[in-house]
């Protein structure tokens, strides 16, 4: 029901309906951004549920990234598979421009695969009592052929100096019951 309500695509190239080959969500979405066709690929982490089978993220990336590259000149991977798996993906799956990583193991600076040069960005921890304290802000510059030429990334603390989003604030206030 929540997926149907979303006004944006939910992505996962490795979550399928248990007992089938049917993806739970789209594996990737392609958008035109600044004159480039950009594919954003999603990878889920965790063990799944009785209804959802979360498959090997590395195998999923090895399969889906070449498919996405046929439709786009830039591929960005959104991963919640964990740092160790993101490292394996960065080292073993060519054709990715950058990986935006979630889950535990935030880093203050981006790091790059020594094998492929793929940068990996990870801004915040994802454990109870900590998640939501940091936000990553990045700027990636690509040449006309879709090659990453420059990057800037930083962690930004989410604190009172960041103004509330009026729409989100109104929604939160509507949820609070007196």
Tab-separated table of C-alpha atoms in Angstrom:
chain	number	residue	atom	x	y	z
A	1	UNK	CA	0.000	0.000	0.000
A	2	UNK	CA	2.846	2.428	0.850
A	3	UNK	CA	4.544	1.709	-2.471
A	4	UNK	CA	1.360	2.599	-4.334
A	5	UNK	CA	1.146	5.898	-2.424
A	6	UNK	CA	4.723	6.926	-3.205
A	7	UNK	CA	5.198	9.722	-5.712
A	8	UNK	CA	8.652	8.379	-6.611
A	9	UNK	CA	9.923	4.972	-7.712
A	10	UNK	CA	10.933	2.508	-5.027
A	11	UNK	CA	13.885	0.496	-6.288
A	12	UNK	CA	15.372	-2.917	-5.588
A	13	UNK	CA	17.217	-5.185	-8.011
A	14	UNK	CA	17.504	-8.001	-5.471
A	15	UNK	CA	14.167	-8.202	-3.616
A	16	UNK	CA	11.662	-10.606	-5.160
A	17	UNK	CA	8.328	-12.058	-4.130
A	18	UNK	CA	9.184	-15.303	-2.342
A	19	UNK	CA	8.863	-18.333	-4.592
A	20	UNK	CA	8.877	-16.259	-7.786
A	21	UNK	CA	11.221	-14.215	-9.971
A	22	UNK	CA	8.941	-11.161	-9.676
A	23	UNK	CA	10.672	-8.036	-8.394
A	24	UNK	CA	9.024	-6.386	-5.387
A	25	UNK	CA	9.964	-2.995	-6.854
A	26	UNK	CA	11.535	-1.724	-10.059
A	27	UNK	CA	15.233	-2.679	-10.196
A	28	UNK	CA	16.171	0.749	-11.566
A	29	UNK	CA	14.789	3.993	-12.922
A	30	UNK	CA	16.205	6.102	-15.754
A	31	UNK	CA	15.911	9.873	-15.769
A	32	UNK	CA	17.208	12.655	-17.998
A	33	UNK	CA	19.424	14.875	-15.826
A	34	UNK	CA	21.555	17.734	-17.166
A	35	UNK	CA	21.751	16.223	-20.633
A	36	UNK	CA	22.582	12.706	-19.417
A	37	UNK	CA	20.513	9.553	-19.206
A	38	UNK	CA	21.032	8.496	-15.569
A	39	UNK	CA	20.029	5.081	-14.270
A	40	UNK	CA	19.550	4.796	-10.528
A	41	UNK	CA	19.762	1.159	-9.375
A	42	UNK	CA	18.498	0.077	-5.958
A	43	UNK	CA	19.844	-2.760	-3.805
A	44	UNK	CA	18.193	-3.994	-0.624
A	45	UNK	CA	19.975	-5.308	2.431
A	46	UNK	CA	18.824	-7.659	5.130
A	47	UNK	CA	17.436	-11.163	5.111
A	48	UNK	CA	13.939	-10.573	3.784
A	49	UNK	CA	10.675	-11.909	5.170
A	50	UNK	CA	8.321	-14.793	4.496
A	51	UNK	CA	6.868	-12.751	1.608
A	52	UNK	CA	10.051	-11.149	0.284
A	53	UNK	CA	13.282	-12.920	-0.640
A	54	UNK	CA	16.320	-10.614	-0.569
A	55	UNK	CA	18.852	-12.128	-2.919
A	56	UNK	CA	22.627	-11.718	-3.152
A	57	UNK	CA	23.290	-7.999	-3.831
A	58	UNK	CA	26.600	-8.618	-5.627
A	59	UNK	CA	25.016	-11.097	-8.047
A	60	UNK	CA	22.086	-8.718	-8.590
A	61	UNK	CA	24.434	-5.802	-9.341
A	62	UNK	CA	26.475	-7.947	-11.747
A	63	UNK	CA	23.267	-8.752	-13.633
A	64	UNK	CA	21.377	-5.463	-13.551
A	65	UNK	CA	24.149	-2.849	-14.041
A	66	UNK	CA	24.904	-3.985	-17.637
A	67	UNK	CA	21.151	-3.885	-18.379
A	68	UNK	CA	20.879	-0.356	-16.966
A	69	UNK	CA	23.973	0.742	-18.952
A	70	UNK	CA	22.147	-0.148	-22.179
A	71	UNK	CA	19.588	2.564	-21.334
A	72	UNK	CA	21.823	5.151	-19.665
A	73	UNK	CA	25.253	6.693	-19.917
A	74	UNK	CA	25.567	7.055	-16.112
A	75	UNK	CA	24.652	4.459	-13.458
A	76	UNK	CA	24.338	5.430	-9.791
A	77	UNK	CA	23.856	2.591	-7.297
A	78	UNK	CA	21.782	3.142	-4.135
A	79	UNK	CA	22.741	0.326	-1.788
A	80	UNK	CA	21.634	-0.786	1.643
A	81	UNK	CA	23.664	-3.996	1.390
A	82	UNK	CA	26.407	-2.940	3.819
A	83	UNK	CA	29.940	-1.641	3.499
A	84	UNK	CA	31.648	-4.977	2.878
A	85	UNK	CA	29.281	-5.864	0.039
A	86	UNK	CA	29.445	-2.328	-1.364
A	87	UNK	CA	33.251	-2.728	-1.429
A	88	UNK	CA	32.880	-6.000	-3.369
A	89	UNK	CA	30.457	-4.378	-5.802
A	90	UNK	CA	32.751	-1.372	-6.296
A	91	UNK	CA	35.693	-3.729	-6.929
A	92	UNK	CA	33.899	-6.246	-9.164
A	93	UNK	CA	31.114	-4.483	-11.081
A	94	UNK	CA	32.317	-2.093	-13.787
A	95	UNK	CA	30.029	0.528	-15.259
A	96	UNK	CA	28.922	2.189	-12.013
A	97	UNK	CA	29.661	5.907	-11.713
A	98	UNK	CA	29.140	6.049	-7.923
A	99	UNK	CA	27.626	4.114	-5.023
A	100	UNK	CA	25.504	5.831	-2.375
A	101	UNK	CA	25.604	3.466	0.577
A	102	UNK	CA	23.264	3.089	3.536
A	103	UNK	CA	23.248	1.008	6.681
A	104	UNK	CA	25.939	0.909	9.337
A	105	UNK	CA	29.445	2.185	8.807
A	106	UNK	CA	29.240	5.862	7.905
A	107	UNK	CA	32.408	7.601	6.773
A	108	UNK	CA	33.286	11.266	6.944
A	109	UNK	CA	34.884	11.138	3.502
A	110	UNK	CA	34.081	9.254	0.321
A	111	UNK	CA	36.344	6.324	-0.472
A	112	UNK	CA	37.179	4.798	-3.831
A	113	UNK	CA	37.692	1.243	-4.992
A	114	UNK	CA	41.398	0.651	-5.590
A	115	UNK	CA	40.385	-1.680	-8.439
A	116	UNK	CA	37.823	0.374	-10.388
A	117	UNK	CA	38.022	3.873	-8.904
A	118	UNK	CA	34.271	3.820	-8.186
A	119	UNK	CA	33.555	6.275	-5.325
A	120	UNK	CA	31.371	5.169	-2.410
A	121	UNK	CA	29.516	7.717	-0.251
A	122	UNK	CA	28.036	6.861	3.153
A	123	UNK	CA	26.810	9.638	5.442
A	124	UNK	CA	24.915	8.207	8.417
A	125	UNK	CA	24.652	5.243	10.760
A	126	UNK	CA	21.488	3.157	10.581
A	127	UNK	CA	20.969	1.944	14.104
A	128	UNK	CA	18.442	2.854	16.751
A	129	UNK	CA	19.140	6.145	18.471
A	130	UNK	CA	21.554	7.379	15.816
A	131	UNK	CA	19.966	7.284	12.360
A	132	UNK	CA	19.004	10.631	10.899
A	133	UNK	CA	21.765	12.714	12.486
A	134	UNK	CA	23.779	13.228	9.312
A	135	UNK	CA	23.009	13.851	5.671
A	136	UNK	CA	25.379	13.411	2.765
A	137	UNK	CA	25.544	16.171	0.180
A	138	UNK	CA	27.340	15.428	-3.029
A	139	UNK	CA	28.016	17.052	-6.352
A	140	UNK	CA	29.197	14.870	-9.212
A	141	UNK	CA	30.413	16.394	-12.475
A	142	UNK	CA	30.391	14.280	-15.630
A	143	UNK	CA	31.839	14.957	-19.051
A	144	UNK	CA	29.748	14.731	-22.235
A	145	UNK	CA	30.485	10.976	-22.452
A	146	UNK	CA	29.192	10.281	-18.938
A	147	UNK	CA	32.599	9.879	-17.253
A	148	UNK	CA	32.926	11.192	-13.704
A	149	UNK	CA	35.388	14.100	-13.844
A	150	UNK	CA	35.009	15.762	-10.445
A	151	UNK	CA	33.238	15.128	-7.191
A	152	UNK	CA	32.562	16.900	-3.939
A	153	UNK	CA	30.920	15.173	-0.999
A	154	UNK	CA	30.444	16.079	2.639
A	155	UNK	CA	28.560	15.047	5.735
A	156	UNK	CA	26.160	17.674	7.009
A	157	UNK	CA	24.796	17.376	10.557
A	158	UNK	CA	21.039	17.585	10.781
A	159	UNK	CA	20.566	20.003	13.648
A	160	UNK	CA	18.538	23.133	14.425
A	161	UNK	CA	20.573	25.150	11.915
A	162	UNK	CA	18.801	23.222	9.125
A	163	UNK	CA	15.396	24.785	8.510
A	164	UNK	CA	12.320	22.557	8.737
A	165	UNK	CA	10.650	21.619	5.482
A	166	UNK	CA	7.197	23.266	5.792
A	167	UNK	CA	5.350	20.402	4.075
A	168	UNK	CA	7.028	17.732	6.197
A	169	UNK	CA	6.542	19.765	9.371
A	170	UNK	CA	2.816	20.142	8.632
A	171	UNK	CA	2.535	16.394	8.074
A	172	UNK	CA	4.369	15.582	11.331
A	173	UNK	CA	2.205	18.004	13.278
A	174	UNK	CA	-0.943	16.401	11.805
A	175	UNK	CA	0.258	13.000	13.060
A	176	UNK	CA	0.714	14.152	16.656
A	177	UNK	CA	-2.384	13.346	18.660
A	178	UNK	CA	-3.019	15.543	21.748
